[in-house]
CSV table of C-alpha atoms in Angstrom, one decimal:
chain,number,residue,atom,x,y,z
A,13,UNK,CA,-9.4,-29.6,8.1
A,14,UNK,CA,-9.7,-28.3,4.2
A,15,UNK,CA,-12.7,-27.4,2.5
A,16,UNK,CA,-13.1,-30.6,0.5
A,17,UNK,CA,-12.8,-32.5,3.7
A,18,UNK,CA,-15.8,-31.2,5.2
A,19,UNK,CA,-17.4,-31.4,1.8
A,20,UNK,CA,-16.9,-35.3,1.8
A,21,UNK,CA,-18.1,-34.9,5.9
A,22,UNK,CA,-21.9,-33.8,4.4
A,23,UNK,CA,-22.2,-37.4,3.3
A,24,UNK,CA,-22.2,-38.7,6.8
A,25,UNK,CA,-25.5,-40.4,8.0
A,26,UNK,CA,-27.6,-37.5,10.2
A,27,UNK,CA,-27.5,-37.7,13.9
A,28,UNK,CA,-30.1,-38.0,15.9
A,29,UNK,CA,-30.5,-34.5,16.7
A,30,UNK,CA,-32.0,-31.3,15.4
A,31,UNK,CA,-29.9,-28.1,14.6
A,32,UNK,CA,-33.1,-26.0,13.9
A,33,UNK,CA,-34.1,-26.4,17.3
A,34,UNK,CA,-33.8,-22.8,19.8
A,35,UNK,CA,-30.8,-21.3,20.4
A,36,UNK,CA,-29.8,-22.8,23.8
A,37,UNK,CA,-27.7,-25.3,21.7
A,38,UNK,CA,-25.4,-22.3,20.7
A,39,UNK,CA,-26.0,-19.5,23.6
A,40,UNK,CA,-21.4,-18.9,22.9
A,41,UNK,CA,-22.7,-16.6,20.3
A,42,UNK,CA,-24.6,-14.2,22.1
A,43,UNK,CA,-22.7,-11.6,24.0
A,44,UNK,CA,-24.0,-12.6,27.5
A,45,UNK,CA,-25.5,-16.2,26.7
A,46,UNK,CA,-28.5,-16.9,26.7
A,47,UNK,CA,-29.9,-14.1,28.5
A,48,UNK,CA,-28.7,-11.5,26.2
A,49,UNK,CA,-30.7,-13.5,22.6
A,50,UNK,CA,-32.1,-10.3,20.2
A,51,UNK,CA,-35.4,-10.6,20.3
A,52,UNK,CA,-37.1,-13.5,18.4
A,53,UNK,CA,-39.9,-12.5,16.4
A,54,UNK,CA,-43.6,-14.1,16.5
A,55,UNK,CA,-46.5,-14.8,13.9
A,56,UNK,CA,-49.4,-15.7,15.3
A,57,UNK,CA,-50.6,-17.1,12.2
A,58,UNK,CA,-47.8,-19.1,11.4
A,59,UNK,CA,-45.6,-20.5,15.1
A,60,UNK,CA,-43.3,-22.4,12.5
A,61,UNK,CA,-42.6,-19.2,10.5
A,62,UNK,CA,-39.3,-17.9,12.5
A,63,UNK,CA,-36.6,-21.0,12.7
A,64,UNK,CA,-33.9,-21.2,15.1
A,65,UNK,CA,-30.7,-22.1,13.7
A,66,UNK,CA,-27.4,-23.2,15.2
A,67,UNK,CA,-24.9,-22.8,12.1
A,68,UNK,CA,-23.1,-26.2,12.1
A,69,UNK,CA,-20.7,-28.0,10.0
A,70,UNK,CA,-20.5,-31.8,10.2
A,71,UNK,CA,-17.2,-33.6,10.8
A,72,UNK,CA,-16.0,-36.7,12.2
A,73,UNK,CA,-16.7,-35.5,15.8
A,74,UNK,CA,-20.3,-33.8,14.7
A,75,UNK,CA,-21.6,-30.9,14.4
A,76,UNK,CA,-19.4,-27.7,15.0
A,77,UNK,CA,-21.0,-24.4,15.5
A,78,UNK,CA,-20.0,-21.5,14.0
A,79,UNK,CA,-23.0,-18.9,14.6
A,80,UNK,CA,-26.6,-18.3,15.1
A,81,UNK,CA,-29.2,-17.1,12.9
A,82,UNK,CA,-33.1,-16.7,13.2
A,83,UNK,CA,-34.5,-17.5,10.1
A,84,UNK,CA,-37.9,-16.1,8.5
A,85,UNK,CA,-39.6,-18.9,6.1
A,86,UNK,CA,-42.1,-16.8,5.2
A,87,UNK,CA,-40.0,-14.5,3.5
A,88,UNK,CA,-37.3,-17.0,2.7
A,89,UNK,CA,-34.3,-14.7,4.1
A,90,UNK,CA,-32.8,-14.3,7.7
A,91,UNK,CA,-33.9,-12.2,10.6
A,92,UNK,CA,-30.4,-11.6,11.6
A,93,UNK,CA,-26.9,-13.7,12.7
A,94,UNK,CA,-25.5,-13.4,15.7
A,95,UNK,CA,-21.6,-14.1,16.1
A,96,UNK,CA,-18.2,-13.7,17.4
A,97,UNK,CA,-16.1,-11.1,15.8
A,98,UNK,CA,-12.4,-12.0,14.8
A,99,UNK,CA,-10.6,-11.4,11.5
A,100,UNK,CA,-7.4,-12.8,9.3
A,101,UNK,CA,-7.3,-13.0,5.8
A,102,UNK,CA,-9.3,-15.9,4.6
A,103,UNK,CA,-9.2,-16.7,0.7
A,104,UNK,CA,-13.3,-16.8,-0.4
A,105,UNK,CA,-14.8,-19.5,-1.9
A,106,UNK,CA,-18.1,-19.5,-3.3
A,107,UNK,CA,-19.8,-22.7,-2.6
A,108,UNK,CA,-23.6,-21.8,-1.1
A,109,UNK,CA,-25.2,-24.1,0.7
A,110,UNK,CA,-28.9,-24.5,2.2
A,111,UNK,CA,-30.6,-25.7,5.5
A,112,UNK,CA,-32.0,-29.2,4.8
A,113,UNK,CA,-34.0,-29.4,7.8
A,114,UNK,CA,-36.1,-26.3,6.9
A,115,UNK,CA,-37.9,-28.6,4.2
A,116,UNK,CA,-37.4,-32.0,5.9
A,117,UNK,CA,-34.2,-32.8,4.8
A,118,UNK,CA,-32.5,-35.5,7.1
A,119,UNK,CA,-28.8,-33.5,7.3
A,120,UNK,CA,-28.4,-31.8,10.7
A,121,UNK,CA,-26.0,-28.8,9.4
A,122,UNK,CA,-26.0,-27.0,6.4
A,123,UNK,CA,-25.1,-29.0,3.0
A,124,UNK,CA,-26.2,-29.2,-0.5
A,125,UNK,CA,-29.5,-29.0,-1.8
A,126,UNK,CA,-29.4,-32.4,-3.3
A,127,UNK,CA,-29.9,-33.4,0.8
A,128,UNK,CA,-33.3,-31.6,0.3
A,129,UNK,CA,-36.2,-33.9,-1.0
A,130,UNK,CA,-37.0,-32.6,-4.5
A,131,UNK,CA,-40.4,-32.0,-4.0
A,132,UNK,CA,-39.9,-29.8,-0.9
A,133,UNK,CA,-36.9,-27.9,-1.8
A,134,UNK,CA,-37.0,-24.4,-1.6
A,135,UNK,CA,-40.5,-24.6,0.1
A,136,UNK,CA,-39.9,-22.8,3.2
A,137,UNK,CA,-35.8,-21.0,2.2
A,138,UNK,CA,-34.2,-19.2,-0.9
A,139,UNK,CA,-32.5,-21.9,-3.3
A,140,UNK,CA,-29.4,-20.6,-6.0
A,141,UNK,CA,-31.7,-20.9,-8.8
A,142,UNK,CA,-33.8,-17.9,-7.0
A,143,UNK,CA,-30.9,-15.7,-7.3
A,144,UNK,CA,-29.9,-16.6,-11.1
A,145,UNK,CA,-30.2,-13.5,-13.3
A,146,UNK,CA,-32.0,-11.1,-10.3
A,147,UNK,CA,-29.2,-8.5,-10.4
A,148,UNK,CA,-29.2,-8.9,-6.7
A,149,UNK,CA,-26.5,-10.2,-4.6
A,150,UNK,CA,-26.2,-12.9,-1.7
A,151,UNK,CA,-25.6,-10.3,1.1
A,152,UNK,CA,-24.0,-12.0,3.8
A,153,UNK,CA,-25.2,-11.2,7.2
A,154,UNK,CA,-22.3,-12.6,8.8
A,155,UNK,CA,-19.2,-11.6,5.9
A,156,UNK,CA,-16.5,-13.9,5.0
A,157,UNK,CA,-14.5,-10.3,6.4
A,158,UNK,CA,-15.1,-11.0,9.6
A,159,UNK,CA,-14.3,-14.5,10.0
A,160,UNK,CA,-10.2,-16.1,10.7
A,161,UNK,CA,-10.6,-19.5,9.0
A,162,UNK,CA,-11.2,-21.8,6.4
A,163,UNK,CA,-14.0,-23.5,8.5
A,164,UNK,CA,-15.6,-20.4,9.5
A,165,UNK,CA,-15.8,-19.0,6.3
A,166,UNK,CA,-17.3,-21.9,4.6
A,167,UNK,CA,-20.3,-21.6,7.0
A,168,UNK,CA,-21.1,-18.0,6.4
A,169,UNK,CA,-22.1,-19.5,2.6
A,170,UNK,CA,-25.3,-20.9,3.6
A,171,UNK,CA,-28.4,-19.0,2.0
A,172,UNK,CA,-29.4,-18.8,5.4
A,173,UNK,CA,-26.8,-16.1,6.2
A,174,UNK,CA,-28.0,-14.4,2.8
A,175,UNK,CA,-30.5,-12.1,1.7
A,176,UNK,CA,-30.5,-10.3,-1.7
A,177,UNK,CA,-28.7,-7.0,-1.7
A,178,UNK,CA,-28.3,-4.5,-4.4
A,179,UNK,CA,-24.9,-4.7,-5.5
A,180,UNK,CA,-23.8,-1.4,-5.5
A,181,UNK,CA,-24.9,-1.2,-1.8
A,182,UNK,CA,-23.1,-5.1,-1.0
A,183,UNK,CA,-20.3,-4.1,-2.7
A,184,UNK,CA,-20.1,-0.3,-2.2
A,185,UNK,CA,-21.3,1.6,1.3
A,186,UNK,CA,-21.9,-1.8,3.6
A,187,UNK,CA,-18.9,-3.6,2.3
A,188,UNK,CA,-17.0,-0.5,3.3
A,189,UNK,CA,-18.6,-0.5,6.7
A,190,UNK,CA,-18.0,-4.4,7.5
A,191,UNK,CA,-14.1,-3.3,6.8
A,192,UNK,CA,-14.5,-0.1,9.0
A,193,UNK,CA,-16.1,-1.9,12.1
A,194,UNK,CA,-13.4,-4.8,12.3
A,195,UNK,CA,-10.9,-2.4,12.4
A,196,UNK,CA,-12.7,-0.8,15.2
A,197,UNK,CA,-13.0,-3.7,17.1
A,198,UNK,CA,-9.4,-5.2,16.7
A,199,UNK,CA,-7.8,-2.0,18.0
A,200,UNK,CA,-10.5,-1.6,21.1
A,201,UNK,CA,-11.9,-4.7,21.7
A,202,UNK,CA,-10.1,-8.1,23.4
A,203,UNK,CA,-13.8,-9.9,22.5
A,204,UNK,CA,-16.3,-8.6,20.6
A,205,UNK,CA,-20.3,-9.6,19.3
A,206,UNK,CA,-22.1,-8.8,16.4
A,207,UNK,CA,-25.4,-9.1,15.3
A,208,UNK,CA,-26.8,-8.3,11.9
A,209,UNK,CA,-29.9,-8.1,10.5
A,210,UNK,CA,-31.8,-7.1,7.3
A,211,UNK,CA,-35.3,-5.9,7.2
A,212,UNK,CA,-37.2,-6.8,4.3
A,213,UNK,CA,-38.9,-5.0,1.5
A,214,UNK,CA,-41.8,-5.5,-0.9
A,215,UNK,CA,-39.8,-6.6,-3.8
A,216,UNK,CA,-39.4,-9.9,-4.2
A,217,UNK,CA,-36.7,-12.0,-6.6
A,218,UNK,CA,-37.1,-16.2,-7.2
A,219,UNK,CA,-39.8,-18.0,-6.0
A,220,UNK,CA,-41.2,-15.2,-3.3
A,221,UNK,CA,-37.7,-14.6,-1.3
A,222,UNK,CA,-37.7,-11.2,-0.4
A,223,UNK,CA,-35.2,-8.5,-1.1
A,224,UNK,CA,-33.4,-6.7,1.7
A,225,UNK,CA,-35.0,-2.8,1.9
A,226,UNK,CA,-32.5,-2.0,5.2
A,227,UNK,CA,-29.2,-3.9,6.7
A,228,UNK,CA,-28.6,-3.1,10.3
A,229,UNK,CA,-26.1,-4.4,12.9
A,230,UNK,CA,-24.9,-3.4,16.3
A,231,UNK,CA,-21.8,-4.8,18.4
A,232,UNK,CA,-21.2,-5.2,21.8
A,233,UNK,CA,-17.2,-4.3,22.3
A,234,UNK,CA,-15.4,-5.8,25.8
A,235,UNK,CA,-12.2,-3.8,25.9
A,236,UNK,CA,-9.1,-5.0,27.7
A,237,UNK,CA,-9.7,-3.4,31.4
A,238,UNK,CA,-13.5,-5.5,31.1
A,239,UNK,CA,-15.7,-2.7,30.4
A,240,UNK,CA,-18.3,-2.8,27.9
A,241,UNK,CA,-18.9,-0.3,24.4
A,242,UNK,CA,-21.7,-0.5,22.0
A,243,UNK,CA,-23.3,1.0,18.7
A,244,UNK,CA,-25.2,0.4,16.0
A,245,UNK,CA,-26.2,0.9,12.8
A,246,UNK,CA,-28.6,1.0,9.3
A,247,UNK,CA,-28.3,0.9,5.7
A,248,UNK,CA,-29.0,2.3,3.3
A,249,UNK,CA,-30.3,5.7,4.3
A,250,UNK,CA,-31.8,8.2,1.7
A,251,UNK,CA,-28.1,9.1,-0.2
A,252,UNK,CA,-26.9,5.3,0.0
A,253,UNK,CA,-24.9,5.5,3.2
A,254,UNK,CA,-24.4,3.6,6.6
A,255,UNK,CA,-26.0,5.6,9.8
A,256,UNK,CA,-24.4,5.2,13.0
A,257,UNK,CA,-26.7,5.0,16.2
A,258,UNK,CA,-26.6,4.2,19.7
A,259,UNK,CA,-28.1,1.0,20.1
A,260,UNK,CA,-31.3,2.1,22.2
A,261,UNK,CA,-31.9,4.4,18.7
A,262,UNK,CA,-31.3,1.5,16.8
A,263,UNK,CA,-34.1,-0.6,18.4
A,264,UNK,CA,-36.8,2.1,18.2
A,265,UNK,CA,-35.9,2.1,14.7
A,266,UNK,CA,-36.2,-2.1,14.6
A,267,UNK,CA,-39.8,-1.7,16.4
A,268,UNK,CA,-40.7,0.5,14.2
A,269,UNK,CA,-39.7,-1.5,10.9
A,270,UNK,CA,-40.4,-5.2,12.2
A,271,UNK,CA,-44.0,-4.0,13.9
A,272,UNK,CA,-42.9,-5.7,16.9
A,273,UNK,CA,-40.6,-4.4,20.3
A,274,UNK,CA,-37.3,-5.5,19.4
A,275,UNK,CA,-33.8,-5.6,21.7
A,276,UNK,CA,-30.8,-6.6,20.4
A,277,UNK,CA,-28.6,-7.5,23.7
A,278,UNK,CA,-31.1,-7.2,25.9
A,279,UNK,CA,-30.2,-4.3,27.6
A,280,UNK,CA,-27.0,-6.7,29.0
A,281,UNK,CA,-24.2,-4.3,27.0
A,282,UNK,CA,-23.7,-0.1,27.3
């Protein structure tokens, strides 16, 4: 199916379901199901602040899921994506869209911001317009690198995959990481999960969406005999680089950044 096919798709009527629901709709994306979900973060001032996605596209059929992402209102940027590695060359095209149901929006997968109510839109997520003329980019927490088609990639363009990045960091050190890791995992791994996060800083670009101080991810690597590998990592450190970690490292360094005990496959990958 091309990209102006699913395009026309958006115009469907909405089901009568919800994709910002919890993540049992989509537990494919996590590397043990629903056992092994990253941590979900809690505000006990706000219950609504941190939103469950399913990533969907809408064809003929329905929704089709591509991903998961928990997504902070508050701060108008993602907590992390979770998804399923692969990789093949996929030509990039930049068409963004947003999460209508975030700001009661009557589209069950991602679409255009036109499917937002006016009055609501970009209430509770980051809208184009609060990119325009920030010097940041739209980091993508899951990266058109490591998807393997045309479908796939058009779902990682939602600004609910995004958070703003500095550019030389998006385009320099952690776009040289995203290459390095899925070369890693096509020579190691026959399946492989990813998860990557962003914790936020105290700058803010737009109408309060808040820029990206750290990007982080760790994968869980099941090689061809069965067994299990796993690492992790943060960015950017004091000289502008990428620090590999084990993953227990990594979550002590999470706790300690999000205030909160984080795990990222719940113990359920070594």
């Amino acid at each position: 199916m091309t990209s102006s096919t699913f395009y026309l798709l958006f115009l469907l009527p909405a089901l009568s379901l919800s994709e910002v629901t919890t993540f049992s709709r989509c537990p494919q994306f996590f590397v043990r199901g629903i056992q092994s979900i990253p941590t979900i973060l809690h505000d006990p001032s706000d219950k609504y602040r941190y939103e469950q996605i399913c990533q969907c596209l809408l064809d003929q059929n329905g929704p089709k899921y591509f991903y998961a992402t928990l997504y902070d209102t508050k701060n108008k940027i993602p907590v992390y994506s979770a998804y399923e590695f692969n990789h093949a060359t996929v030509n990039r095209i930049d068409r963004w869209y947003v999460e209508p149901q975030l700001d009661a929006g009557n589209i069950i997968c991602m679409a255009t911001q036109s499917n937002i109510p006016s009055l609501n839109q970009g209430r509770r997520q980051a809208l184009n317009s609060d990119y325009e003329g920030s010097g940041y980019d739209k980091g993508h927490l899951f990266p058109v690198y490591h998807t393997h088609n045309e479908e796939t990639m058009l779902a990682t363009s939602t600004l609910t995959n995004a958070a703003p990045q500095g550019p030389s960091f998006n385009r320099g050190q952690w776009k040289k990481h995203e290459n390095d890791l899925a070369t890693i995992l096509m020579k190691n791994c026959k399946k492989a999960y990813i998860v990557t996060g962003v914790i936020p800083g105290n700058q803010a670009i737009g109408k309060n969406v808040r820029v990206a101080k750290y990007y982080w991810n760790a994968y869980c690597c099941f090689d061809f005999n069965g067994a299990t590998t796993s690492a992790g990592y943060m960015g950017p450190d004091n000289n502008g680089n990428v620090q590999m970690y084990t993953v227990n490292y990594l979550e002590v360094d999470l706790k300690n950044k999000y205030g909160q005990v984080f795990s990222v496959f719940q113990g359920l990958c070594k």
